[in-house]
XYZ file of C-alpha atoms in Angstrom:
519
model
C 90.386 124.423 98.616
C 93.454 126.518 99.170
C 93.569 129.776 98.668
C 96.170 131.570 96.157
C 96.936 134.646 95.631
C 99.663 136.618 92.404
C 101.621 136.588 95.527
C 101.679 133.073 95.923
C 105.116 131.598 95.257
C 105.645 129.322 92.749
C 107.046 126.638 95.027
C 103.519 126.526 96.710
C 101.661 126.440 93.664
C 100.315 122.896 92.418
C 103.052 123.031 88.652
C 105.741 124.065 91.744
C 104.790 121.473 94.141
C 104.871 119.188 90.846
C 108.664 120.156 89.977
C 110.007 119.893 92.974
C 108.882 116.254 93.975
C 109.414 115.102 90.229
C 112.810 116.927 90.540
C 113.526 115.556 94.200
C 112.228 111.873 92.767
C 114.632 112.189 89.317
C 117.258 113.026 91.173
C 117.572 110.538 93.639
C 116.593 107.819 90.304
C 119.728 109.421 88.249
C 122.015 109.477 91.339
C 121.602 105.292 92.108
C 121.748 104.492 88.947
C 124.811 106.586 88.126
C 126.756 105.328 91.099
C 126.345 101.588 90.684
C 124.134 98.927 89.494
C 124.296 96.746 92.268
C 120.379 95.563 93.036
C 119.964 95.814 97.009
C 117.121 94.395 99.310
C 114.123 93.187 97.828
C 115.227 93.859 94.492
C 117.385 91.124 93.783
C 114.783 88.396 94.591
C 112.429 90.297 92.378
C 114.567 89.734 89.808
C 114.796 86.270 89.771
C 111.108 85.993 90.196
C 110.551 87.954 87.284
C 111.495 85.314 84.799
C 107.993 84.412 84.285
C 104.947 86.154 84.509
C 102.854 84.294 86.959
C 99.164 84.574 88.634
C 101.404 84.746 92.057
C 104.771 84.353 93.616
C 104.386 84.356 97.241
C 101.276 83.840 99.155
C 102.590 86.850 102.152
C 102.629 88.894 98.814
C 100.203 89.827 96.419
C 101.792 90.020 92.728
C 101.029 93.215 91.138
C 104.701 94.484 91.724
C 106.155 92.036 90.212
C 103.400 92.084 87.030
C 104.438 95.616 87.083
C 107.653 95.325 86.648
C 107.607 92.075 84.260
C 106.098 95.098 82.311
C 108.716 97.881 82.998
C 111.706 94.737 82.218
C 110.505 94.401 78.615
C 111.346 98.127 78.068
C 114.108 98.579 80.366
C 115.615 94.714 80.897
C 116.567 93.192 84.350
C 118.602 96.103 85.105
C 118.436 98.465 87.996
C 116.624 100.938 86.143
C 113.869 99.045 85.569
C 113.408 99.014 89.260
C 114.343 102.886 89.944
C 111.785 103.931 87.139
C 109.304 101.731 88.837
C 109.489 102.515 92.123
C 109.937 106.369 91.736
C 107.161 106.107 89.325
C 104.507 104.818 92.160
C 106.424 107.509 94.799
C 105.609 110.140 91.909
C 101.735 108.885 92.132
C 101.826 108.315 96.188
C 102.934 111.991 96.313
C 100.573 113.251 93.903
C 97.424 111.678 94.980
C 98.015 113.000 98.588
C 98.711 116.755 97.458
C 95.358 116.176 95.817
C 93.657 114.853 98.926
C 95.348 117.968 101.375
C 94.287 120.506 98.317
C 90.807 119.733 99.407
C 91.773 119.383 103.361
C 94.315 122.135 104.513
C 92.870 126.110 103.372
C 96.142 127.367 103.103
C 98.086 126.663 99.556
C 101.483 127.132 101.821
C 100.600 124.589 104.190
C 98.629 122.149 102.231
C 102.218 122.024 99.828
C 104.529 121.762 103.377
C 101.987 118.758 104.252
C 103.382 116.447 101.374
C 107.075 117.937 101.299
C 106.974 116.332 104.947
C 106.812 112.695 103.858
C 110.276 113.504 103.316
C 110.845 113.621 107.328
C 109.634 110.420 107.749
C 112.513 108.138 107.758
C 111.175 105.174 106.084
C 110.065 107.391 103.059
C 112.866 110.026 102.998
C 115.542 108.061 103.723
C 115.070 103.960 103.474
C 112.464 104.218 100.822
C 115.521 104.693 98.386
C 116.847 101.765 98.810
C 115.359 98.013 98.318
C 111.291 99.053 98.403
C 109.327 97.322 96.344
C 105.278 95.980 97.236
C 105.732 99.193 99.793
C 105.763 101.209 96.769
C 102.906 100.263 95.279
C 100.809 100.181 98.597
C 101.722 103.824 99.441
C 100.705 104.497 95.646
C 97.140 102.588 95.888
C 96.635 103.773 99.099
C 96.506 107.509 98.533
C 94.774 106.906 95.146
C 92.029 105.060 97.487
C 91.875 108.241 100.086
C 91.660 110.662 96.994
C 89.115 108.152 95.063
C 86.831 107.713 98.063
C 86.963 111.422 98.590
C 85.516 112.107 94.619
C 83.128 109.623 95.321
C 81.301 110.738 98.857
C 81.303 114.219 97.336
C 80.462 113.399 93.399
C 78.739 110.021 93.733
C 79.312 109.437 90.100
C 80.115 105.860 88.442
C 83.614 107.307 87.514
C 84.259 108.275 90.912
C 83.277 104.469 92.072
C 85.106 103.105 89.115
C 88.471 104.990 90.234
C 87.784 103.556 93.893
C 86.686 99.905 92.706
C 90.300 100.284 90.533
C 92.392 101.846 93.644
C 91.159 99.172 95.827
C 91.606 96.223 93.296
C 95.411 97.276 92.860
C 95.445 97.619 96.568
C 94.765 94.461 97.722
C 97.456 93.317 94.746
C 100.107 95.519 96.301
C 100.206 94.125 100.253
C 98.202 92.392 102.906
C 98.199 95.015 104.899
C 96.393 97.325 102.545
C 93.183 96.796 103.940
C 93.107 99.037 106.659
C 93.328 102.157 103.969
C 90.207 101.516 103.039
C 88.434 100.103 106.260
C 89.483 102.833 108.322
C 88.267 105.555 105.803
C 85.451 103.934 105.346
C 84.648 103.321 109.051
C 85.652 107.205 109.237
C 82.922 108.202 107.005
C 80.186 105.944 108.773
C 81.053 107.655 112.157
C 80.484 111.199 110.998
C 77.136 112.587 110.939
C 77.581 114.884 107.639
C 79.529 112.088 105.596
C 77.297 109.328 106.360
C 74.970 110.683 104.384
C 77.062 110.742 101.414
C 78.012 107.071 101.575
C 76.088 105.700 98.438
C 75.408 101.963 98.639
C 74.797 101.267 94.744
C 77.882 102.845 94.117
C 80.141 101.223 96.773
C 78.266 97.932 95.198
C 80.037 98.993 91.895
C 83.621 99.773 93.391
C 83.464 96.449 95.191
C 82.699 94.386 91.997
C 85.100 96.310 90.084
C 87.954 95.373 93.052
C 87.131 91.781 93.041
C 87.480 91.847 89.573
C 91.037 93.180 89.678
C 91.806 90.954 92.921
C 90.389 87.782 91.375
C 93.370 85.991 89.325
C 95.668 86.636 92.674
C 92.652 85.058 94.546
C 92.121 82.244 92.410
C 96.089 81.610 92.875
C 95.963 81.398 96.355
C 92.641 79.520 96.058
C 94.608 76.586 94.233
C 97.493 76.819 95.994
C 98.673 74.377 99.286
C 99.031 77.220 101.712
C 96.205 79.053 103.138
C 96.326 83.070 102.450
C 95.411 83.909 106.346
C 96.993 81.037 108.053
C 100.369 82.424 106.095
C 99.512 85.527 107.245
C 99.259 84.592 110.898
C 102.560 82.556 110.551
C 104.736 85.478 109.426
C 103.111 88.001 112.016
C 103.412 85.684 114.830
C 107.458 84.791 113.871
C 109.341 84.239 117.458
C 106.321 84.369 119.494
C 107.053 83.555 122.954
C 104.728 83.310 126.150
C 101.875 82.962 127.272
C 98.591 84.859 125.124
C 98.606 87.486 127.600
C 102.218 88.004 127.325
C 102.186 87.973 123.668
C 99.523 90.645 123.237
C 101.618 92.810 125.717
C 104.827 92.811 123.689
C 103.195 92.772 120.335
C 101.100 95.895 121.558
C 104.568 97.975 122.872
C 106.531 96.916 119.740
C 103.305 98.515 117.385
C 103.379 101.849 119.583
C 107.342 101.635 119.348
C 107.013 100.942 115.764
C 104.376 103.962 115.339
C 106.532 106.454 117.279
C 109.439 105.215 115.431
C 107.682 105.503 111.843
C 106.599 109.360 113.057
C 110.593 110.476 113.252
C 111.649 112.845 112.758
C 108.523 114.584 111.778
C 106.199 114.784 114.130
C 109.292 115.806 117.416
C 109.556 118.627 114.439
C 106.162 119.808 113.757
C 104.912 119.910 117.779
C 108.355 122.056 118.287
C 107.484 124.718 116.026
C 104.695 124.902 115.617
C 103.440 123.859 119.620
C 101.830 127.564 120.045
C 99.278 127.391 117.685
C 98.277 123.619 117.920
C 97.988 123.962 121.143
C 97.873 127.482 122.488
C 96.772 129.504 119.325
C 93.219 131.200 118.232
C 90.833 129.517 115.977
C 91.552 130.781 112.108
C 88.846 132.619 110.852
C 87.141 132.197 107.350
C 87.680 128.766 106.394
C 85.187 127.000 103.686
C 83.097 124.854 105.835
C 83.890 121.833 102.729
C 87.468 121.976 103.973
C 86.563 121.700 107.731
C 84.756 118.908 107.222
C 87.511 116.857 104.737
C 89.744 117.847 107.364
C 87.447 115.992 110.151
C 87.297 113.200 108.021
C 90.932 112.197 107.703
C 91.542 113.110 111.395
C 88.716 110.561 111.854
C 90.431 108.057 109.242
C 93.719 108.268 111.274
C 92.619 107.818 114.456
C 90.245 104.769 113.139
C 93.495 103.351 111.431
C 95.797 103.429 114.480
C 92.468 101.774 116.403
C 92.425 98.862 114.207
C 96.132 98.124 114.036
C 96.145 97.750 117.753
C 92.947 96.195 117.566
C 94.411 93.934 114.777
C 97.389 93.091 117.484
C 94.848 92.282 120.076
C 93.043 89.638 118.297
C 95.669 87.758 116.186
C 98.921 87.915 119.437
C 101.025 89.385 116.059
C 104.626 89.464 116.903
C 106.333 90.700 113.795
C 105.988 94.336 113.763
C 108.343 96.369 112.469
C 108.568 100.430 111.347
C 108.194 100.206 107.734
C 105.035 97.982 108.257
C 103.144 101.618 109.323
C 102.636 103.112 105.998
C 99.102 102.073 106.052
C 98.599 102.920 109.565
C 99.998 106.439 109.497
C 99.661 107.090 105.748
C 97.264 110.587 106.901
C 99.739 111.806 109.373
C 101.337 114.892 107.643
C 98.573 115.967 106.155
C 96.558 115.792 109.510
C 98.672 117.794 111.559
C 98.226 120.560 108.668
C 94.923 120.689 108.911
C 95.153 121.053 112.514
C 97.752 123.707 112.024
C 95.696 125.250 109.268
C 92.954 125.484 111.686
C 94.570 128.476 114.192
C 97.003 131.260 113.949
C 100.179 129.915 113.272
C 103.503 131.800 112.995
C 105.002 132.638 109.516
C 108.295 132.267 111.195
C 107.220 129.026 112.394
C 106.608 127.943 108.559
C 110.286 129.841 107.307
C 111.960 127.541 109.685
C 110.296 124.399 109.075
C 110.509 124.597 105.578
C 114.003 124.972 105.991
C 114.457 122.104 108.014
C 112.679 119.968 105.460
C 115.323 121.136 103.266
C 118.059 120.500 105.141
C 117.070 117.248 105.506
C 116.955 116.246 102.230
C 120.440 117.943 101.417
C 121.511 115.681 104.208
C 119.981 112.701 102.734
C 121.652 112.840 99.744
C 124.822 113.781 101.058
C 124.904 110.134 103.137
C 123.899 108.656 100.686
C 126.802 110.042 98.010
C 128.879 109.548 100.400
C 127.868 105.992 100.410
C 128.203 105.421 96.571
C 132.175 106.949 96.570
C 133.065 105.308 100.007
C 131.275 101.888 100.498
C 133.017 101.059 103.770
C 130.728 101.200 107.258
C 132.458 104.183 108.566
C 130.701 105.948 105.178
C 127.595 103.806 104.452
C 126.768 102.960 108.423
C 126.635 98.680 107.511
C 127.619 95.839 104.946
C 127.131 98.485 101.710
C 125.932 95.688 100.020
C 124.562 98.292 97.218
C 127.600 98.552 96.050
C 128.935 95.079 95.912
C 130.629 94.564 92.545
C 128.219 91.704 91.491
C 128.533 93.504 87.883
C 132.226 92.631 87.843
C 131.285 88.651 88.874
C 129.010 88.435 86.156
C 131.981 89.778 83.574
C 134.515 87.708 84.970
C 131.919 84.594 85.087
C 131.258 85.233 81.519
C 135.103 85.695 80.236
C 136.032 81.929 82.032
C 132.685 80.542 80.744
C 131.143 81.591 78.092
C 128.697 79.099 77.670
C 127.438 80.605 81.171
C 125.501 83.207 79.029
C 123.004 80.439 78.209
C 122.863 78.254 81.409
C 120.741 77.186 83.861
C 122.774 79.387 86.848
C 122.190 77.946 90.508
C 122.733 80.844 93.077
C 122.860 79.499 96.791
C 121.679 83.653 98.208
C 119.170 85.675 96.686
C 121.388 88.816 96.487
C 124.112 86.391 94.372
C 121.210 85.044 91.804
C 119.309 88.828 91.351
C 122.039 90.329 90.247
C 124.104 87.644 87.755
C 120.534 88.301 86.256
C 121.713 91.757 85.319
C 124.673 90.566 83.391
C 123.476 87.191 82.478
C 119.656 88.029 80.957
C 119.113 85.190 78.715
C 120.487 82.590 81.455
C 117.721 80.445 83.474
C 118.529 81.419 87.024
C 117.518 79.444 90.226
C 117.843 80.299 94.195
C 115.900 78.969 97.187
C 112.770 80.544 96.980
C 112.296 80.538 93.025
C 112.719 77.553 90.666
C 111.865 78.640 86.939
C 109.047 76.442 85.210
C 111.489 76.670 82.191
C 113.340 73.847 80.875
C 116.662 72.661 81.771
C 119.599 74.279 79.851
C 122.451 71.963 78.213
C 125.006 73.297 81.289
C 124.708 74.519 85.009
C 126.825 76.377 87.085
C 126.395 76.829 90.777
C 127.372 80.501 92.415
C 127.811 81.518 95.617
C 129.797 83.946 98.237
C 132.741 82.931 99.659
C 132.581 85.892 101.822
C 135.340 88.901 102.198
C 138.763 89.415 102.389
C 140.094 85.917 101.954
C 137.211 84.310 103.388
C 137.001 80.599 102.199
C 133.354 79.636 102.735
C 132.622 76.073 101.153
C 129.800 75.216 98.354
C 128.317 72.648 101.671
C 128.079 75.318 103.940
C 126.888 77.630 101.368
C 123.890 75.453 100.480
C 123.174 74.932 104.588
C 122.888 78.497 105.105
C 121.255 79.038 101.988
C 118.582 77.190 103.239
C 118.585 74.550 100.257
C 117.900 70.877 100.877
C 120.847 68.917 102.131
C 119.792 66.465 99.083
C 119.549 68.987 96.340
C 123.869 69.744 97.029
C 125.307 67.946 93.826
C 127.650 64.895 94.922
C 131.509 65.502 94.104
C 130.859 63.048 90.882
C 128.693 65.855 89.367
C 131.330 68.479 89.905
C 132.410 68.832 86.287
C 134.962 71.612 87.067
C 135.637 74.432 90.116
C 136.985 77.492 90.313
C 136.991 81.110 92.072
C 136.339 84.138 91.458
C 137.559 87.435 92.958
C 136.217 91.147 92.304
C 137.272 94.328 94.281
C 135.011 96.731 95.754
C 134.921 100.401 94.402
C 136.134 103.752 96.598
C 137.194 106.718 95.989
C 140.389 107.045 97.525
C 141.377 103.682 98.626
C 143.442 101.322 96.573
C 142.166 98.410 94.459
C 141.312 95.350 96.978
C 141.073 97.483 100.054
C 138.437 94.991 99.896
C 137.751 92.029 97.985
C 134.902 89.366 97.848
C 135.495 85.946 96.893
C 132.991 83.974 95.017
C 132.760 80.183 94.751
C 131.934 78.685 90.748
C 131.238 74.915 90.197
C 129.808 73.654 86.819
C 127.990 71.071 87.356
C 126.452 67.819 85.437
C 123.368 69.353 84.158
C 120.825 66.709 85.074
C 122.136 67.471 88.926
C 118.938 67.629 90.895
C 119.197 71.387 92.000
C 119.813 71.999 88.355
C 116.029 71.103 87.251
């Protein structure tokens, strides 16, 4: 375990460590939810699927987000809180459970603290995490509870400790497909290491697997009755735009996973073999360290290295195609904290450690400077792309309201998920409907149908709309059903420009209620 010392800052110190993440966490919760309530990627879907607490959703993902957050929605309703509580509630655990697993891995209280303030210089956690993560959340969550759970276990072998691994697992498998290589490639870790192989208990491991069925059982039985085959769906999504021969396949999906690796490592790992290149690779061996630490440390090295084998591995046997950056958490989940115990292992520089901790904090002052600048400027020169987090859907679902009141009740048809998640915000108590969610509910006495017209005098057509929203040509209500039409403006917000600097149009058509995309 780390040392401390009455010199020991309080920043380094597990209550410091504590503050700042919960501090860095509430912060960046208060700011989006100040600035607009616009739900962004991911979220807006969720919202719609919400409606109903179901065994499953989609068979390419597991359901325990979305049972979480059916949870989180009866205290906080369909708002975007419910989804910044959520999610920053799962980064709080991610980040905890991993300064619990480098406490026992990294000697040095300094450096074992630095090893989870660097998930902040990873770009999909420090910066895209804030925006639209959802299932990510709660696999970065279950994953580190499995590293720390597996950990009590080889070293207490205790029915708790296999309970709190059968549980980590369980909710891991619920969270994303990809899960499994948390726990294969610790696992796989511990077999191939002559001192932890002999902790590996097989009654116990017994109990955590029971217990993870357990939890992974309704979601099984789900798929189990479904029409679509859990792997085969798998397959289908990973192998999206596959072109070539098999050889040819395997090539590029084996160069986009080491581009997507590399990619997932920036900027943290160009940072930490600049500074701190003397001592990983030129400095003496540090002297004194607990031999329990050592071997943790060997452990996860083991567990990363095992993890990045069996993605490419994983590449090789199934010709995947669809691999992105923010697929890696699984695959590089270790990486901070194993290039700490590396560094914790020789003579580093304390300069080395001034500089880099300065760095980390520059980059988060950074971070939240693009992204206020975002909130009071939502144009691309300001938010880099469409800014669609700060699209005034609130101000549709007003104006929708005010010109038809008896929307508040109705079965609303939106032809784009972004559209139908957030007149959920403003219109709770209607029964809402997009492409890849229909509501088991009943119909409602009226419908409307909803969707964007596009920007700045745009004039996109309902027919269009429903071809691009990918809804059946014979679900598009015939002009007889059109009970009444009308439009809808809204201007975006910024800080300095004038009203309708730019302006989205939407497109509202009531429609005869027994319509068959209103059932």
């Amino acid at each position: 375990m780390p040392e401390e010392t009455v010199t020991t800052r309080f920043w380094w110190r597990p209550a410091g460590v504590f503050v700042l993440i919960a501090g860095y966490l509430l912060l960046h919760l208060v700011l989006r939810g100040y600035f607009s309530p616009t739900l962004s990627t991911d979220d807006m879907f969720e919202n719609v699927f919400v409606q109903e607490l179901k065994l499953g959703y989609q068979v390419r993902q597991p359901p325990l987000y979305e049972w979480m957050l059916y949870g989180v929605q009866k205290i906080f309703g369909p708002t975007i809180w419910s989804f910044l509580v959520l999610k920053y509630a799962l980064v709080l655990c991610f980040a905890l459970f991993l300064y619990a697993v480098a406490w026992q891995a990294i000697a040095n209280a300094k450096l074992a603290a630095l090893a989870v303030f660097s998930y902040v210089a990873l770009y999909q956690i420090g910066f895209n995490l804030h925006e639209g993560v959802t299932h990510t959340a709660v696999l970065m969550a279950a994953s580190a509870a499995t590293v720390y759970c597996f950990l009590w276990l080889l070293r207490e072998k205790t029915v708790t400790a296999a309970v709190c691994l059968g549980l980590a697992v369980g909710f891991g498998m619920l969270s994303k497909h990809s899960y499994v290589l948390v726990p294969a490639a610790v696992f796989l870790a511990a077999l191939s290491d002559g001192h932890w192989r002999k902790q590996v208990r097989l009654p116990m491991l017994i109990v955590a697997g029971v217990i993870a069925a357990a939890v992974y059982s309704p979601y099984f039985y789900w798929v189990m009755t479904g029409e679509q085959a859990l792997v085969g769906s798998a397959l289908t999504v990973m192998r999206e735009g596959e072109q070539g021969a098999g050889f040819a396949r395997v090539v590029s999906g084996e160069l986009r996973l080491l581009v997507s690796v590399l990619g997932f490592s920036v900027p943290f790992l160009p940072l930490v073999l600049l500074l701190f290149f003397p001592a990983l690779f030129r400095g003496a061996k540090a002297g004194g360290i607990d031999p329990d630490v050592q071997q943790v440390a060997r452990l996860l090295q083991r567990a990363l290295f095992v993890s990045l084998a069996l993605a490419f591995v994983g590449v090789l046997a199934s010709g995947a195609q669809y691999i992105k950056e923010r697929h890696m958490h699984p695959v590089l989940l270790l990486l901070p904290i194993v290039m700490f115990t590396l560094i914790s292992q020789r003579r580093y520089s304390p300069r080395s450690v001034k500089i880099y901790s300065s760095v980390l904090a520059l980059l988060v002052l950074v971070v939240l400077g693009i992204r206020i600048s975002g909130f009071l400027a939502p144009d691309k020169r300001m938010c880099g792309g469409y800014c669609r987090h700060m699209k005034p859907y609130e101000d549709l679902g007003k104006q929708l309201k005010a010109q038809f009141p008896e929307a508040e009740q109705a079965t609303i048809v939106s032809l784009d998920e972004y559209t139908g998640g957030n007149l959920r915000v403003t219109l709770p108590d209607a029964r809402h409907i997009i492409q890849s969610f229909q509501p088991s509910t009943q119909q409602r006495q009226n419908c409307f149908v909803v969707w964007d017209m596009g920007d700045n005098g745009a004039q996109r057509g309902l027919q269009a709309a429903f071809t691009s929203g990918g809804f059946g040509s014979g679900k598009a209500p015939v002009r007889e059903d059109t009970l009444h039409s009308n439009q809808i403006d809204v201007s975006w917000p910024h800080l300095w420009k004038k009203d309708n600097f730019r302006k989205t149009t939407f497109g509202v058509a009531k429609i005869d209620r027994d319509s068959e995309i209103c059932r």
